[in-house]
Structure formats: C-alpha cells, structure tokens
Short mmCIF file of C-alpha atoms and ligand atoms in Angstrom, two decimals:
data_model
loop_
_atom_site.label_atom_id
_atom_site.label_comp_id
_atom_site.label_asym_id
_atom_site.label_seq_id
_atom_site.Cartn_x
_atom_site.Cartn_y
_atom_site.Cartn_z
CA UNK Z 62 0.00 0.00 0.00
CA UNK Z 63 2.99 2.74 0.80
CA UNK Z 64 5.85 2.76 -1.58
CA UNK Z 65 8.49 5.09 -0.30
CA UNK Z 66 8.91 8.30 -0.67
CA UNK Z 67 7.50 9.43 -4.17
CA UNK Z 68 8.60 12.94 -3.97
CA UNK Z 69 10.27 15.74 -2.26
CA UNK Z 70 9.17 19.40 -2.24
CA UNK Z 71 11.62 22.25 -2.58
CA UNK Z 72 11.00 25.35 -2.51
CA UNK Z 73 12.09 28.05 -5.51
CA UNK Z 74 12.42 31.97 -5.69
CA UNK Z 75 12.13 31.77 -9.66
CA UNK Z 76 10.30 28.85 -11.44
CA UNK Z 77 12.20 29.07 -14.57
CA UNK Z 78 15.26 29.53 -13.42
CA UNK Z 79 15.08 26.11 -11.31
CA UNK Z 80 14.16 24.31 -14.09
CA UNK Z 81 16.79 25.36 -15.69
CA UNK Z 82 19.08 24.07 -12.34
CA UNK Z 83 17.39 21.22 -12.16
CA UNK Z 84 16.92 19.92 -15.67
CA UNK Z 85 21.01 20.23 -15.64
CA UNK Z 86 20.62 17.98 -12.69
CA UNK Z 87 19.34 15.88 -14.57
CA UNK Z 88 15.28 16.11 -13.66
CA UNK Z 89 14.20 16.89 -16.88
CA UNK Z 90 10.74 15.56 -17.60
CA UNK Z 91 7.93 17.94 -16.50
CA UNK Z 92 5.05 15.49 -15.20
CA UNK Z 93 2.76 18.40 -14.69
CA UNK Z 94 3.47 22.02 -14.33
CA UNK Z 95 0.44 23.52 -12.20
CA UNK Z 96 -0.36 27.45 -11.43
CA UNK Z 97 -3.15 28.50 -9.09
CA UNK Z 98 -4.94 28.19 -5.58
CA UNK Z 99 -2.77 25.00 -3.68
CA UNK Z 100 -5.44 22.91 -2.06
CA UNK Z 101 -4.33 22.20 1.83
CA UNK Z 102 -2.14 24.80 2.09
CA UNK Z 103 -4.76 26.32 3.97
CA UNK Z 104 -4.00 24.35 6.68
CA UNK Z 105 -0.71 25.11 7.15
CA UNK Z 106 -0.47 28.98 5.99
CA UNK Z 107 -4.06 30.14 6.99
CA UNK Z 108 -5.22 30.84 4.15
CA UNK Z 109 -5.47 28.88 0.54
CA UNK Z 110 -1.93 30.11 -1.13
CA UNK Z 111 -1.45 30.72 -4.59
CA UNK Z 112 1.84 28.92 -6.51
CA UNK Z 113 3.24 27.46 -9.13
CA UNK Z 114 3.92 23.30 -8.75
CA UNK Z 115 5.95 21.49 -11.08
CA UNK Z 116 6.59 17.75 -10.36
CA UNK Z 117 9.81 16.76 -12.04
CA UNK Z 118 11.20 13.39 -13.02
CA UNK Z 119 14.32 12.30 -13.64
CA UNK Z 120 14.73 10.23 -16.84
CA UNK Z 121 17.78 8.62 -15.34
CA UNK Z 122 16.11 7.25 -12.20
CA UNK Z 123 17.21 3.92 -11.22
CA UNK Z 124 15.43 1.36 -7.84
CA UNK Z 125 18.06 2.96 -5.84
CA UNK Z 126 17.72 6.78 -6.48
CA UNK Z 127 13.85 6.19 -8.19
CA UNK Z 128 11.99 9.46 -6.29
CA UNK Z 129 10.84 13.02 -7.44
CA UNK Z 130 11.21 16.64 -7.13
CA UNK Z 131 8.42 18.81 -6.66
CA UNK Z 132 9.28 22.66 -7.48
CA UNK Z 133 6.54 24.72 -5.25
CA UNK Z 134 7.07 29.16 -5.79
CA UNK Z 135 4.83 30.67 -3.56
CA UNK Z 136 3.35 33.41 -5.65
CA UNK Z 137 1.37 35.42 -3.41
CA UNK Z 138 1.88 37.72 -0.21
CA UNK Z 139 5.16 38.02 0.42
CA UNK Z 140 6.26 34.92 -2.17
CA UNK Z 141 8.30 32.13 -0.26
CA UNK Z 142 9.56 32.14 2.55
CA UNK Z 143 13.09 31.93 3.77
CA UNK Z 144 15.29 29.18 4.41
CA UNK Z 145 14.86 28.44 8.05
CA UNK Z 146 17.51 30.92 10.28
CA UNK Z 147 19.94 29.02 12.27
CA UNK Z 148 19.36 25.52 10.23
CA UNK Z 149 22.74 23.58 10.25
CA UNK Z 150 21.53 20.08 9.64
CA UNK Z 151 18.94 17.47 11.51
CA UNK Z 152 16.77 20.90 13.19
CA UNK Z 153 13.37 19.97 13.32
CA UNK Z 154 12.23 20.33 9.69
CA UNK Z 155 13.56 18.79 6.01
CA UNK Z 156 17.09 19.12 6.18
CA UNK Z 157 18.01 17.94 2.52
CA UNK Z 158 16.92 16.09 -0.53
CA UNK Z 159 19.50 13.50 -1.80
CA UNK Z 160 20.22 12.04 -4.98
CA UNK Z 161 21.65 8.88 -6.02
CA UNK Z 162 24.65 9.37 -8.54
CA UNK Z 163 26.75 7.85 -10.59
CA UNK Z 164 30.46 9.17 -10.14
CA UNK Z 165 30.08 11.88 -7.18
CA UNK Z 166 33.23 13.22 -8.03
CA UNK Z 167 32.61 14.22 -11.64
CA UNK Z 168 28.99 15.26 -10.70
CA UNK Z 169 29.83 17.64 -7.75
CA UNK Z 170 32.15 19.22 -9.68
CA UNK Z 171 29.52 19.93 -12.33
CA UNK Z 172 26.46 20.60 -10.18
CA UNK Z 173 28.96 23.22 -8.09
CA UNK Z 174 29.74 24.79 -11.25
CA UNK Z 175 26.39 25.68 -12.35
CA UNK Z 176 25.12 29.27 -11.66
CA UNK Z 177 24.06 30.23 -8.48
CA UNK Z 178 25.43 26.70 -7.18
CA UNK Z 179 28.02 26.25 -4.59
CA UNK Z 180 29.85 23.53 -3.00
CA UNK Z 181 29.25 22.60 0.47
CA UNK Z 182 30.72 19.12 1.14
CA UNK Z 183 33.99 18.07 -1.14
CA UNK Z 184 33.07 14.21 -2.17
CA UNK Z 185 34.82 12.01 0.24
CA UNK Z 186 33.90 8.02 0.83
CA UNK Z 187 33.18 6.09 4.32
CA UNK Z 188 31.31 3.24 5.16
CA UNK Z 189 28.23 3.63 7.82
CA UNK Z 190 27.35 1.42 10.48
CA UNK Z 191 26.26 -0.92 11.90
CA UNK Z 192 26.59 -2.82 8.32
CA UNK Z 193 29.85 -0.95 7.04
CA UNK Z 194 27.77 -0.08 3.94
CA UNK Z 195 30.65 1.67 1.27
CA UNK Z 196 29.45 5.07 -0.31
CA UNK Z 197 30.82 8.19 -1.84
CA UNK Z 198 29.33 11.18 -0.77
CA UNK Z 199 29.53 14.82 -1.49
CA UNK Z 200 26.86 18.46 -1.14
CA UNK Z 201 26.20 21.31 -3.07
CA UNK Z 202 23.56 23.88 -2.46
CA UNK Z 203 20.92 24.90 -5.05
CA UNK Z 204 20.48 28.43 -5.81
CA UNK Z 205 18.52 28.87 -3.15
CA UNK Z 206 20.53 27.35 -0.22
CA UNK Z 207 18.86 24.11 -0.44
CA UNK Z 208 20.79 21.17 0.73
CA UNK Z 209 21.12 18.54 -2.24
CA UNK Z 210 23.18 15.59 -0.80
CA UNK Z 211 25.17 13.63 -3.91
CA UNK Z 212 25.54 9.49 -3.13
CA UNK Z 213 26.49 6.36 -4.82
CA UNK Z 214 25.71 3.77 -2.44
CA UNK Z 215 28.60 1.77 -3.61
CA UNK Z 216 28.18 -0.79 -1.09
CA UNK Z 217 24.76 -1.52 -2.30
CA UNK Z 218 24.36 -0.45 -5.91
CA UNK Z 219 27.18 0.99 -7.83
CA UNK Z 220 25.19 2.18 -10.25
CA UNK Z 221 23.81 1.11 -13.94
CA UNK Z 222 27.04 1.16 -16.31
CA UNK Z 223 27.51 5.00 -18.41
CA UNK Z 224 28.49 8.56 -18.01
CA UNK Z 225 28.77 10.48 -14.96
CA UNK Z 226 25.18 11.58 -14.00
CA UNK Z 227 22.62 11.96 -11.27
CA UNK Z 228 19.43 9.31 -10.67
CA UNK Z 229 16.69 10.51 -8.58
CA UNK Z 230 16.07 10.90 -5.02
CA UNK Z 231 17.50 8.32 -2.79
CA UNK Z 232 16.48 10.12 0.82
CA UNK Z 233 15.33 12.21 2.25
CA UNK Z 234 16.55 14.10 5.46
CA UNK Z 235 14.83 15.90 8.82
CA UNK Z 236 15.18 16.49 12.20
CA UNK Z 237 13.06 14.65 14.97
CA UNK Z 238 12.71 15.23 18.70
CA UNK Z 239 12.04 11.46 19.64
CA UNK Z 240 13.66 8.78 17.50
CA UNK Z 241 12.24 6.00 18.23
CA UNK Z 242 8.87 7.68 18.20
CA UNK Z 243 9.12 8.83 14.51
CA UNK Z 244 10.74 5.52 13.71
CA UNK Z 245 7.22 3.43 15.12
CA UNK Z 246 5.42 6.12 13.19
CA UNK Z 247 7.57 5.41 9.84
CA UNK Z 248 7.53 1.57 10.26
CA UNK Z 249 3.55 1.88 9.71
CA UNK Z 250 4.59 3.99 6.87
CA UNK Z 251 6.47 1.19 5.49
CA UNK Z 252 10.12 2.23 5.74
CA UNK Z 253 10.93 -1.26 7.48
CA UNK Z 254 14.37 -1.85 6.20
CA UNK Z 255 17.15 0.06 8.32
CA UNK Z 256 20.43 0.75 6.34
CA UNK Z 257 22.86 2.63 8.75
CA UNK Z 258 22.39 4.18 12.17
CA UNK Z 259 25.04 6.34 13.49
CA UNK Z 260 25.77 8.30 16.74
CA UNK Z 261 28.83 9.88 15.34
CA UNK Z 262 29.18 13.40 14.74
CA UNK Z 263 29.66 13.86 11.27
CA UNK Z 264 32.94 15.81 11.08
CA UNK Z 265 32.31 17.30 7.32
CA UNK Z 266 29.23 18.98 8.71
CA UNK Z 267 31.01 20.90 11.41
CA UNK Z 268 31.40 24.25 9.27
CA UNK Z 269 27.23 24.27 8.80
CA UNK Z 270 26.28 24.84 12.48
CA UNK Z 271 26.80 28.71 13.40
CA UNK Z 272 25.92 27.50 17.29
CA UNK Z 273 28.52 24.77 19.02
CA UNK Z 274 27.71 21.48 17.29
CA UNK Z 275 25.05 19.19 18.68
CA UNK Z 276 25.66 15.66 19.64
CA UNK Z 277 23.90 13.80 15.92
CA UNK Z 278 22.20 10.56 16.12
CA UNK Z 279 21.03 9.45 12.25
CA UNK Z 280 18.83 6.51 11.29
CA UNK Z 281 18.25 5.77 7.27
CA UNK Z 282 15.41 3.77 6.57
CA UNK Z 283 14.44 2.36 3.30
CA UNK Z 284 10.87 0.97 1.73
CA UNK Z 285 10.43 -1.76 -0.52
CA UNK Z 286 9.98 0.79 -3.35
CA UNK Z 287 10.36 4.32 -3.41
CA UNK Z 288 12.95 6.48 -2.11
CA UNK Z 289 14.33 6.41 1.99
CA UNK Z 290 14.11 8.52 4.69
CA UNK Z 291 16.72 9.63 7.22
CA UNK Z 292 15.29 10.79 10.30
CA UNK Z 293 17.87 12.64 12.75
CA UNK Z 294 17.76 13.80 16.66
CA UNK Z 295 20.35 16.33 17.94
CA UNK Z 296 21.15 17.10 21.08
CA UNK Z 297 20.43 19.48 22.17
CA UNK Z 298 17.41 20.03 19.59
CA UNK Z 299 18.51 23.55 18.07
CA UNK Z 300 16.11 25.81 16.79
CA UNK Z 301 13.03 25.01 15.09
CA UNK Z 302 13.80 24.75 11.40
CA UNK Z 303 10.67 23.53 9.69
CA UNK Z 304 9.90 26.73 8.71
CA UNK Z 305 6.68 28.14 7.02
CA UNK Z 306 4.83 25.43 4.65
CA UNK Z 307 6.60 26.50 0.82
CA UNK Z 308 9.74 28.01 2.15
CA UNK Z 309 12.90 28.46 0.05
CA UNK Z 310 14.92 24.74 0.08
CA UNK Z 311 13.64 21.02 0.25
CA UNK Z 312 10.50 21.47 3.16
CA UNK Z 313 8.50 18.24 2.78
CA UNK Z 314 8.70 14.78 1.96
CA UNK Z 315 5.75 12.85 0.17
CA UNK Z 316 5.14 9.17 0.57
CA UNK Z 317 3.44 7.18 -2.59
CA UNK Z 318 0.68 5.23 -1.68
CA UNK Z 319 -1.39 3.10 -4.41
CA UNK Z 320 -4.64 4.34 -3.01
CA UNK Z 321 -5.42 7.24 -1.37
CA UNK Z 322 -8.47 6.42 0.47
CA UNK Z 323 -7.90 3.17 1.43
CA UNK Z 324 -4.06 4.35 3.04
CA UNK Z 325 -6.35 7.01 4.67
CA UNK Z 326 -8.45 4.54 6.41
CA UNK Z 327 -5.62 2.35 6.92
CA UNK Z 328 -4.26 4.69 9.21
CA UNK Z 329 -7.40 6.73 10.48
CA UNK Z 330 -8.08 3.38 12.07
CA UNK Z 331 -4.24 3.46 13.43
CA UNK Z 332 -5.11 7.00 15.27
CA UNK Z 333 -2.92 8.69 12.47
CA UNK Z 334 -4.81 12.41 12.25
CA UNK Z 335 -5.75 13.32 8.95
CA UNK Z 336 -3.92 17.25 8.67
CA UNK Z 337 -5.87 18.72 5.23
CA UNK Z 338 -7.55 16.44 2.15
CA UNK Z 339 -7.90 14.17 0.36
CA UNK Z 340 -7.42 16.78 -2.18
CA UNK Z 341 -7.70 16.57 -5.92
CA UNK Z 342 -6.13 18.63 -8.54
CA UNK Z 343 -6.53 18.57 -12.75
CA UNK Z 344 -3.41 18.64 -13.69
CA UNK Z 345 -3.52 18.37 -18.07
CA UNK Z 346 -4.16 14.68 -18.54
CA UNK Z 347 -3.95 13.60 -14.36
CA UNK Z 348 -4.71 14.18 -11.84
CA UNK Z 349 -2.10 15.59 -8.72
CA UNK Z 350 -4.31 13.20 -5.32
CA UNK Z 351 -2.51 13.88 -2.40
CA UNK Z 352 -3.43 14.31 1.61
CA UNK Z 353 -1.79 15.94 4.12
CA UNK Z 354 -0.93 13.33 7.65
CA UNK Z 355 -0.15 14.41 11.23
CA UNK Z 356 4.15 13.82 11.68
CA UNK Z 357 5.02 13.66 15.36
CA UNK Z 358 6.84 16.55 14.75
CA UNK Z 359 4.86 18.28 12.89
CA UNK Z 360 7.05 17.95 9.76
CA UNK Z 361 5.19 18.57 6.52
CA UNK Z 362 3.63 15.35 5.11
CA UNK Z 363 1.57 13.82 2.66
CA UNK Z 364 0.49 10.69 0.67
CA UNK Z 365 0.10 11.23 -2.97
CA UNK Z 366 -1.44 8.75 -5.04
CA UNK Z 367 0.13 9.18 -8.80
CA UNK Z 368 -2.16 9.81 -11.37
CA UNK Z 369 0.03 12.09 -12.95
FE1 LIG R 158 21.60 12.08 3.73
#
C-alpha cells in the first residue's frame, strides 16, 4: 500500500530559473506544471496560497535513487519564505533532498559549477554502520541554499554502467525530537528496512552549524519501493527549522501510496490524524491526489497517489 517516498518538495524563488538548475541535474521531464490556488495549504499557511507546482522526473532514475522533485514558488503575499535561520543540519524540519549518482566526483564538480550553485561538502567516501555499507558522498547547495546531498551507495548499488550523472532521489533528510517515536510512526509507513544508524558526529558537517555542534544521532530507513528517509535527533534540539509550509529549500517529503483512500483509512483506524484532504487537482491529462498526515513533529507530510 505505501511505496516510499514518491517525492520531495523544494521550494524556488524563480520557477524558470530552477528548471533550468534542475533539468542540468538531470530532472528533466515535466510530469505536470500547475499554477493557481494550492489545495491544503490552507492548513498550514491560513489561508489557501497561490503557486506554481511542477513535479519533475528524472529520466535517469534507477530502484536505488527512483523518487521526485516537486518545485513549489509561492506566488502570493510576500512569495516564499526563507530558508529556516539558524538551520545547520537534523533541526526539526527537512534538512536535505539526496540524490543517487553515478560518479560523485565528476557530478559535484559539475552541479557546483552551475550558476548560483556552490559547494558545500567536497566528495569524500566512508562506510556507515552498523553494516559498514561503502558510499561516496559529497553536497552542493541549489540556488537557493537548499541542501542537495550527492551518493552512490557503492556498497549496495554501484550504479547502472555509463556517463557520470545523477538518478533521482534516494532520501530524504529531517530532524526529529524522539527517534524512536518517529521511527514506530515510519515503520507503519512502510520504511521497514534500516540501512545505517550512526551516533557519530559527522565531522564534514562541522562548518554548517553557526551555534557549538550538537551531539547527531542518524537513522536511514528504506521501503520496498520508493525512495528512503533519514530521520535525525540532535542534542540538544537547536532551533526550530521547519519553517513556514513552501519556504525556500527542500520542506516536505511525500510518501506514494497506491490508493489514497484506502491508506487514509488504513491509518485513520491506526489514530494517524488526517492534517488537510484528500485533495484533488486537474493537472492536463492527471490528476495531482494527495493528503496531508499528522508527523510527530509536525514535519510537513503527505500521501500522494500518482495519477500524474
Ligand atoms: Fe543524507
């Protein structure tokens, strides 16, 4: 019934000019590309906002890096948000969308290159615990500050044989207060299969905190299908970083389901609250069916059902 995480949403300044960024990602196939009144963003903003929603896909997407991007501009009031103040990495909140790549090294050097792009993390490998998984990792950040995490799981899949080039979204990233609460929440979710868990402080990461770094405890979990999630605590907690629904850089994950209602009832019946929804939007040819689910945290989430 839940396969993974289908999509995450990232927040834009300018529409066109992220699908410019993106498409040289590598997300180049425009699913649906949707302008107007955002149904459940009511429940989050106070009002209905108005924005422009483009789901990409990326051609190259493999089982391993298989999930979306969804572009969100606010276009009303004040447009989008900011980036969260004071977000380092693992705050309360989305901390970063991560792709599945093949050849980090030639791919950071590319996706740092492009304009408004910067570096954050030089690739380096490790292996994470407890299963000493292999991987080459490496971080850029989009034009808007977004965190977009580079990975070839080479431990697990190296990657299809070719050029240098990013899949599609392996993880996704936020911060918790209560691990073992979010992970029980997760589990019903369907991400049963634990990959690493680490209690290490992750030294390349020490230049992003502006406050003295926080003790980081990391979990990845995968689904059968989809893309994983990678819940983090830190202690302390650090400041609230989920920031308003539609801010600038990745701000909410989305979890495919193959039907909408019956995943609703599924976990209505499991005391999961239902936040805004089911909601359904013409989008050309599909249709965008998505819901909006109490997270312990109060991270933004939703089921989407793809019709699209
Ligand atoms: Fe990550």
């Amino acid at each position: 019934m839940f396969a993974g995480v289908e999509h995450v949403g990232v927040g834009v300044a300018d529409t066109e000019a992220a699908l410019a960024f993106y498409g040289e990602v590598g997300f180049s196939e425009v699913l649906f590309d949707f302008t107007g009144e955002i149904p459940g963003s009511e429940a989050f903003a106070g009002s209905r906002r108005r924005g422009r929603v483009v789901m990409l896909a990326n051609p190259h997407a493999t089982p391993v890096g298989p999930g979306r991007l969804k572009l969100m501009q606010l276009l009303d009031g004040a447009g989008p948000p900011p980036l969260p103040a004071g977000q380092g990495w693992g705050e309360l909140g989305v901390s970063e969308v991560c792709l599945h790549v093949r050849d980090v090294g030639a791919v950071h050097a590319r996706l740092a290159g492009l304009d408004g792009a910067r570096s954050l993390m030089a690739p380096l490998d490790g292996a994470v615990p407890p299963h000493e998984v292999s991987l080459d990792i490496a971080y850029v950040a989009d034009p808007w500050g977004g965190k977009l995490e580079l990975i070839e799981w080479t431990g697990l899949w190296r990657s299809l044989p070719g050029p240098a080039r990013a899949e599609g979204v392996n993880h996704v990233a936020f911060g918790v207060s209560e691990l073992a609460r979010s992970r029980a929440f997760y589990e019903r979710l369907g991400f049963t299969e634990p990959l690493f868990e680490s209690t290490e402080f992750f030294e390349p990461m020490a230049s992003w905190y502006t406050r003295p770094r926080p003790e980081q405890h990391m979990l990845m979990l995968m689904a059968p299908q989809g893309a994983g999630i990678e819940p983090c605590l830190l202690t302390p907690l650090g400041p609230d970083c989920r920031g308003e629904w539609g801010r600038l850089g990745p701000f909410e994950l989305a979890v495919g389901v193959s039907n909408l209602e019956r995943a609703l009832a599924t976990l209505a019946a499991e005391g999961v609250a239902l936040v805004s929804g089911p909601h359904r939007v013409e989008v050309g040819s599909g249709e965008w069916r998505y819901a909006y689910i109490a997270e312990p945290d109060g991270n933004y989430l939703s089921l989407v059902e793809v019709r699209y």
